[in-house]
Amino acid sequence: MAIKGFDYSEFSKNLAAQAKDIVPGDFNDNQKQFVINTLFNLSSMAGKALSEDKESNFNAEQAMLITQIIAEWSFHKSVDLIRSGIPQQYWDPIMQKIAYTIFEIAQQTFRQNLPQDQILQLIEHHVKKAYDEAIKELKDRNLISESLMEQAVKQSNIDTMMQQMQDDQQVPQQAQAPTPAPAPQSAPAPARSASPVPAKGNVPSAPVDMSKPIEKYKPPKLLKLVAVALLLKRVTDDRVQSILNHFEQDDAGTVLRYMYVDNLEEKVDPSVTMRVLEDIGKNLPSATEVNTNLLVERVKATASMMDKQKLESMVQLERPNVRRFVFNALEGEFYKMSPRVAAVIASHLEHSV
């Protein structure tokens, strides 16, 4: 059933038409057409998917905002790709990956009713991450050079536009030279300043200050949610949503916020997290088909990449069964314990490398 008041096709055409006015003037016709076509195609695909989504119950304003965010980032990152020097045959796959990332993150965060500024921050973080990973993959496959990779990841049209807007605002009004005419207000603007959207349901509480490490005295529930976030960072987006659907709304929102914190592993006390993960593991259904030999090999592989003193300091304060599992694994043996708990410990060790 289509979303009332949301004509995704006309909306995408309108966004693409506006984009024509702000495509960089130094681009040739082929490059300009790529930017416009990419914006239209990806926003149309997203709009159609939203219209056919029977589970999310997005209203027209929410669907329009998600579509616009995809259009805006499609504009900025297609400009970045052109300026990067990456060969054109790789542009479409990279843009499709970015659009898919935005669509998944937007759906998750809107379903959890996160505040809009947090949604935009999370999307910006993951757009950059998806772009950088796609460029690095080209380099790892020896399709581009390291210098070209470095040049590509430095591109940021959105930062250039924001800086230009700030510079234009600082031009004294009494200057004799004419100031550039501002871009139409309806043209794609940086996603950092997208228009508000009405929240449905309760909005989660204000975000926790993530600029500081999480201390041991933080509430036990918060530590558990952070531990879940650490685990979900290794899970595909579709599985993340299916797992979070079983959480209370506020708890799911907290997990999402922490999932997208850079270097989260470094902000959390490893010994505390390990105990929390072990406790969580005890309450999970017992595993029936966990390969214990594989768990042993995972621990050995992780230990081979870790300084021995660091490993010993991490586990010396842990419970005896945790220490026995780790040290027995280093000897090639599986210490008799719940395979699910052992898998949680192995995952935490891998995150600590």
Coordinates of C-alpha atoms in Angstrom, one line a residue:
M1 CA 0.0 0.0 0.0
A2 CA 1.5 3.4 -1.0
I3 CA 2.1 6.1 1.5
K4 CA -0.6 8.7 1.3
G5 CA 0.9 12.0 0.1
F6 CA 4.2 10.6 -1.0
D7 CA 4.7 10.4 -4.8
Y8 CA 8.3 9.1 -4.8
S9 CA 8.7 9.4 -8.5
E10 CA 7.7 13.1 -8.7
F11 CA 9.7 13.8 -5.6
S12 CA 12.8 12.3 -7.0
K13 CA 12.4 14.1 -10.3
N14 CA 12.1 17.4 -8.4
L15 CA 15.3 16.7 -6.4
A16 CA 17.2 15.8 -9.6
A17 CA 16.0 19.0 -11.3
Q18 CA 17.1 21.1 -8.4
A19 CA 20.5 19.4 -8.4
K20 CA 21.2 20.6 -11.9
D21 CA 21.7 24.1 -10.5
I22 CA 24.4 23.2 -8.1
V23 CA 26.5 20.6 -9.9
P24 CA 30.1 21.9 -10.0
G25 CA 30.6 24.1 -13.0
D26 CA 34.0 22.6 -13.8
F27 CA 32.4 19.2 -14.5
N28 CA 32.0 18.1 -18.1
D29 CA 28.6 17.0 -19.5
N30 CA 29.3 13.3 -18.7
Q31 CA 30.2 14.0 -15.1
K32 CA 27.2 16.3 -14.6
Q33 CA 24.9 13.7 -16.0
F34 CA 26.3 11.1 -13.7
V35 CA 25.7 13.2 -10.6
I36 CA 22.1 14.0 -11.7
N37 CA 21.2 10.4 -12.8
T38 CA 22.7 8.9 -9.7
L39 CA 20.8 11.1 -7.5
F40 CA 17.5 10.4 -9.3
N41 CA 18.0 6.7 -9.6
L42 CA 19.0 6.0 -6.0
S43 CA 16.4 8.3 -4.5
S44 CA 13.7 6.7 -6.8
M45 CA 14.7 3.2 -5.7
A46 CA 14.6 4.3 -2.0
G47 CA 11.3 6.0 -2.4
K48 CA 9.8 3.0 -4.1
A49 CA 11.0 0.6 -1.4
L50 CA 9.6 2.9 1.3
S51 CA 6.2 3.1 -0.5
E52 CA 6.1 -0.7 -0.6
D53 CA 7.2 -1.3 3.0
K54 CA 4.3 -2.8 4.8
E55 CA 5.9 -3.0 8.2
S56 CA 7.6 0.3 9.1
N57 CA 4.4 2.5 8.8
F58 CA 6.4 5.6 7.9
N59 CA 4.3 8.7 7.1
A60 CA 4.8 10.9 4.1
E61 CA 7.1 13.4 5.8
Q62 CA 9.4 10.6 7.1
A63 CA 9.5 8.9 3.7
M64 CA 10.3 12.2 2.1
L65 CA 13.1 12.9 4.6
I66 CA 14.7 9.5 4.1
T67 CA 14.5 9.9 0.3
Q68 CA 15.9 13.4 0.5
I69 CA 18.8 12.3 2.7
I70 CA 19.7 9.6 0.2
A71 CA 19.5 12.2 -2.6
E72 CA 21.7 14.6 -0.8
W73 CA 24.4 12.1 0.0
S74 CA 24.2 10.7 -3.5
F75 CA 24.9 14.2 -4.7
H76 CA 27.9 14.8 -2.4
K77 CA 29.6 11.4 -2.7
S78 CA 29.1 11.2 -6.5
V79 CA 30.9 14.6 -6.7
D80 CA 33.6 13.2 -4.4
L81 CA 34.1 10.1 -6.6
I82 CA 34.5 12.3 -9.7
R83 CA 37.0 14.5 -8.0
S84 CA 38.9 11.5 -6.6
G85 CA 40.2 10.2 -9.9
I86 CA 38.7 6.8 -9.4
P87 CA 37.9 5.2 -12.8
Q88 CA 34.3 5.6 -13.8
Q89 CA 33.6 1.9 -14.0
Y90 CA 33.7 1.7 -10.2
W91 CA 31.4 4.7 -9.5
D92 CA 28.1 2.9 -9.7
P93 CA 28.9 0.0 -7.3
I94 CA 30.3 2.4 -4.7
M95 CA 27.3 4.7 -4.9
Q96 CA 24.9 1.7 -4.6
K97 CA 26.7 0.5 -1.5
I98 CA 26.4 4.0 0.0
A99 CA 22.7 4.3 -0.8
Y100 CA 22.0 0.9 0.7
T101 CA 23.9 1.8 3.9
I102 CA 21.9 5.0 4.3
F103 CA 18.6 3.2 3.6
E104 CA 19.3 0.6 6.2
I105 CA 20.6 3.0 8.9
A106 CA 17.7 5.4 8.2
Q107 CA 15.1 2.7 8.6
Q108 CA 16.6 1.4 11.8
T109 CA 16.9 4.8 13.4
F110 CA 13.5 6.0 12.4
R111 CA 11.9 2.8 13.6
Q112 CA 13.6 3.4 17.0
N113 CA 12.4 7.0 17.0
L114 CA 15.8 8.5 17.6
P115 CA 16.1 12.3 17.7
Q116 CA 16.7 13.6 14.2
D117 CA 20.1 15.2 15.0
Q118 CA 21.3 11.7 16.1
I119 CA 19.9 10.1 13.0
L120 CA 21.8 12.5 10.7
Q121 CA 25.0 12.0 12.7
L122 CA 24.7 8.2 12.5
I123 CA 24.0 8.4 8.8
E124 CA 27.0 10.8 8.1
H125 CA 29.3 8.5 10.1
H126 CA 28.2 5.4 8.1
V127 CA 28.3 7.2 4.7
K128 CA 31.9 8.0 5.3
K129 CA 32.7 4.5 6.6
A130 CA 31.0 2.9 3.6
Y131 CA 32.8 5.2 1.1
D132 CA 36.2 4.6 2.7
E133 CA 35.7 0.9 2.9
A134 CA 34.6 0.7 -0.8
I135 CA 37.7 2.7 -1.8
K136 CA 40.0 0.5 0.3
E137 CA 38.5 -2.6 -1.2
L138 CA 39.5 -1.4 -4.7
K139 CA 43.0 -0.9 -3.4
D140 CA 43.1 -4.3 -1.7
R141 CA 42.1 -5.9 -5.0
N142 CA 44.9 -4.0 -6.8
L143 CA 42.4 -2.1 -8.9
I144 CA 43.8 1.3 -7.8
S145 CA 47.0 2.5 -6.3
E146 CA 47.6 3.4 -2.7
S147 CA 48.2 7.1 -3.6
L148 CA 44.8 7.1 -5.5
M149 CA 43.1 5.6 -2.5
E150 CA 44.6 8.3 -0.2
Q151 CA 43.5 11.0 -2.6
A152 CA 39.9 9.5 -2.8
V153 CA 39.3 9.3 0.9
K154 CA 40.3 12.9 1.4
Q155 CA 37.4 14.2 -0.8
S156 CA 34.5 15.8 1.0
N157 CA 32.2 17.9 -1.0
I158 CA 29.8 18.4 1.9
D159 CA 32.6 20.0 4.0
T160 CA 33.6 22.1 1.0
M161 CA 30.0 23.4 0.7
M162 CA 29.7 24.0 4.4
Q163 CA 32.9 26.0 4.4
Q164 CA 31.8 28.0 1.4
M165 CA 28.5 28.8 3.1
Q166 CA 30.3 30.0 6.1
D167 CA 32.7 32.1 4.0
D168 CA 29.8 33.7 2.1
Q169 CA 28.1 34.6 5.4
Q170 CA 31.3 36.4 6.6
V171 CA 31.5 38.7 3.5
P172 CA 30.8 42.2 4.8
Q173 CA 27.5 43.6 3.5
Q174 CA 29.1 46.9 2.7
A175 CA 31.6 45.3 0.3
Q176 CA 31.4 46.8 -3.1
A177 CA 31.9 43.6 -5.0
P178 CA 28.6 41.7 -5.6
T179 CA 28.1 38.6 -3.5
P180 CA 27.3 35.3 -5.2
A181 CA 23.5 34.6 -5.3
P182 CA 22.5 31.9 -2.8
A183 CA 21.5 28.5 -4.0
P184 CA 17.7 27.9 -4.1
Q185 CA 16.5 26.9 -0.6
S186 CA 14.8 23.8 -2.0
A187 CA 18.0 22.5 -3.6
P188 CA 19.7 19.6 -2.0
A189 CA 21.4 20.9 1.1
P190 CA 23.9 19.2 3.3
A191 CA 22.2 16.4 5.2
R192 CA 23.5 17.9 8.5
S193 CA 20.8 20.5 8.2
A194 CA 17.8 18.5 6.9
S195 CA 14.4 19.8 8.0
P196 CA 12.8 18.4 11.1
V197 CA 10.4 15.5 11.0
P198 CA 7.6 14.9 13.5
A199 CA 8.5 12.1 16.0
K200 CA 6.0 9.4 16.5
G201 CA 5.7 7.7 19.9
N202 CA 8.1 8.5 22.7
V203 CA 11.5 9.9 21.9
P204 CA 14.4 8.3 23.7
S205 CA 16.1 10.2 26.5
A206 CA 19.1 12.6 25.7
P207 CA 22.2 10.8 24.5
V208 CA 24.9 9.7 26.9
D209 CA 28.1 11.7 26.7
M210 CA 30.2 9.4 24.5
S211 CA 33.3 11.6 24.6
K212 CA 34.5 10.0 27.8
P213 CA 35.3 6.4 28.6
I214 CA 32.5 4.4 30.3
E215 CA 33.5 4.0 33.9
K216 CA 33.0 0.9 36.1
Y217 CA 30.5 2.7 38.2
K218 CA 28.0 3.2 35.3
P219 CA 24.7 1.4 35.8
P220 CA 24.9 -2.4 35.1
K221 CA 22.1 -2.1 32.6
L222 CA 24.0 0.4 30.6
L223 CA 27.0 -1.8 30.5
K224 CA 24.9 -4.7 29.2
L225 CA 23.5 -2.5 26.5
V226 CA 27.1 -1.3 25.5
A227 CA 28.2 -5.0 25.5
V228 CA 25.3 -5.8 23.1
A229 CA 26.4 -2.9 20.9
L230 CA 29.9 -4.3 20.8
L231 CA 28.6 -7.6 19.6
L232 CA 26.2 -6.2 17.1
K233 CA 28.9 -4.1 15.4
R234 CA 30.0 -7.5 13.9
V235 CA 26.5 -8.4 12.7
T236 CA 24.9 -7.5 9.4
D237 CA 22.4 -4.7 9.3
D238 CA 19.3 -6.9 8.6
R239 CA 20.1 -9.1 11.6
V240 CA 20.7 -6.1 13.8
Q241 CA 17.2 -4.9 13.2
S242 CA 15.7 -8.3 13.8
I243 CA 17.6 -8.5 17.1
L244 CA 16.7 -5.0 18.3
N245 CA 13.0 -5.6 17.6
H246 CA 13.0 -7.8 20.7
F247 CA 14.3 -4.9 22.9
E248 CA 12.4 -2.2 24.6
Q249 CA 12.3 1.0 22.5
D250 CA 14.6 3.1 24.7
D251 CA 17.0 0.2 25.1
A252 CA 17.2 -0.4 21.4
G253 CA 17.9 3.3 20.8
T254 CA 20.7 3.2 23.4
V255 CA 22.3 0.1 21.7
L256 CA 22.1 1.8 18.3
R257 CA 23.8 5.0 19.5
Y258 CA 26.7 3.0 21.0
M259 CA 27.0 0.8 17.9
Y260 CA 28.1 3.8 15.9
V261 CA 30.6 5.2 18.3
D262 CA 34.1 5.2 16.8
N263 CA 36.6 3.0 18.7
L264 CA 33.9 2.0 21.2
E265 CA 36.2 -0.9 22.3
E266 CA 38.8 1.6 23.6
K267 CA 36.2 3.5 25.6
V268 CA 35.1 0.5 27.7
D269 CA 37.0 -1.2 30.5
P270 CA 37.8 -4.7 28.9
S271 CA 37.7 -6.5 32.2
V272 CA 34.2 -5.2 33.0
T273 CA 32.9 -5.9 29.6
M274 CA 34.2 -9.4 29.6
R275 CA 32.3 -10.1 32.8
V276 CA 29.1 -8.6 31.4
L277 CA 29.4 -10.6 28.2
E278 CA 29.9 -13.8 30.2
D279 CA 26.8 -13.1 32.3
I280 CA 24.8 -12.4 29.1
G281 CA 26.1 -15.6 27.6
K282 CA 24.9 -17.6 30.6
N283 CA 21.3 -16.5 30.1
L284 CA 21.3 -17.3 26.4
P285 CA 19.8 -20.7 25.2
S286 CA 22.5 -23.3 25.1
A287 CA 24.1 -23.9 21.7
T288 CA 23.8 -27.3 20.1
E289 CA 26.0 -26.9 17.1
V290 CA 28.9 -24.7 18.1
N291 CA 32.2 -26.0 16.9
T292 CA 34.4 -25.9 20.0
N293 CA 37.5 -26.6 17.9
L294 CA 36.7 -23.5 15.9
L295 CA 36.5 -21.5 19.1
V296 CA 39.9 -22.7 20.2
E297 CA 41.4 -21.7 16.8
R298 CA 39.8 -18.2 17.1
V299 CA 41.4 -17.6 20.5
K300 CA 44.7 -18.8 19.2
A301 CA 44.5 -16.6 16.1
T302 CA 43.6 -13.6 18.2
A303 CA 46.4 -14.3 20.7
S304 CA 48.9 -14.5 17.9
M305 CA 48.2 -10.8 17.0
M306 CA 48.2 -9.6 20.6
D307 CA 51.1 -8.8 22.9
K308 CA 51.4 -11.6 25.5
Q309 CA 51.6 -9.1 28.4
K310 CA 48.4 -7.4 27.2
L311 CA 46.6 -10.7 27.0
E312 CA 47.7 -11.8 30.5
S313 CA 46.7 -8.4 32.0
M314 CA 43.3 -8.6 30.4
V315 CA 42.4 -12.0 31.8
Q316 CA 44.3 -12.1 35.1
L317 CA 41.4 -10.4 37.0
E318 CA 38.8 -12.5 35.3
R319 CA 36.9 -15.4 36.8
P320 CA 38.8 -18.7 37.0
N321 CA 36.7 -20.3 34.2
V322 CA 37.4 -17.4 31.8
R323 CA 41.1 -17.7 32.5
R324 CA 41.1 -21.4 32.1
F325 CA 39.2 -21.2 28.8
V326 CA 41.7 -18.7 27.4
F327 CA 44.8 -20.4 28.5
N328 CA 43.6 -23.9 27.6
A329 CA 42.7 -22.6 24.1
L330 CA 46.3 -21.4 23.8
E331 CA 47.4 -25.0 24.4
G332 CA 44.9 -26.2 21.8
E333 CA 42.3 -27.6 24.3
F334 CA 38.7 -26.6 24.9
Y335 CA 37.9 -26.0 28.5
K336 CA 34.6 -27.5 29.4
M337 CA 32.1 -24.7 29.6
S338 CA 29.0 -23.4 27.7
P339 CA 30.0 -23.1 24.0
R340 CA 27.8 -20.0 23.8
V341 CA 29.7 -18.3 26.6
A342 CA 33.0 -19.4 25.1
A343 CA 31.9 -17.8 21.8
V344 CA 31.2 -14.5 23.6
I345 CA 34.6 -14.5 25.2
A346 CA 36.3 -15.3 21.9
S347 CA 34.4 -12.4 20.2
H348 CA 35.5 -10.0 22.9
L349 CA 39.1 -11.0 22.6
E350 CA 38.9 -10.4 18.8
H351 CA 37.5 -6.9 19.4
S352 CA 40.4 -6.2 21.8
V353 CA 43.1 -6.6 19.2

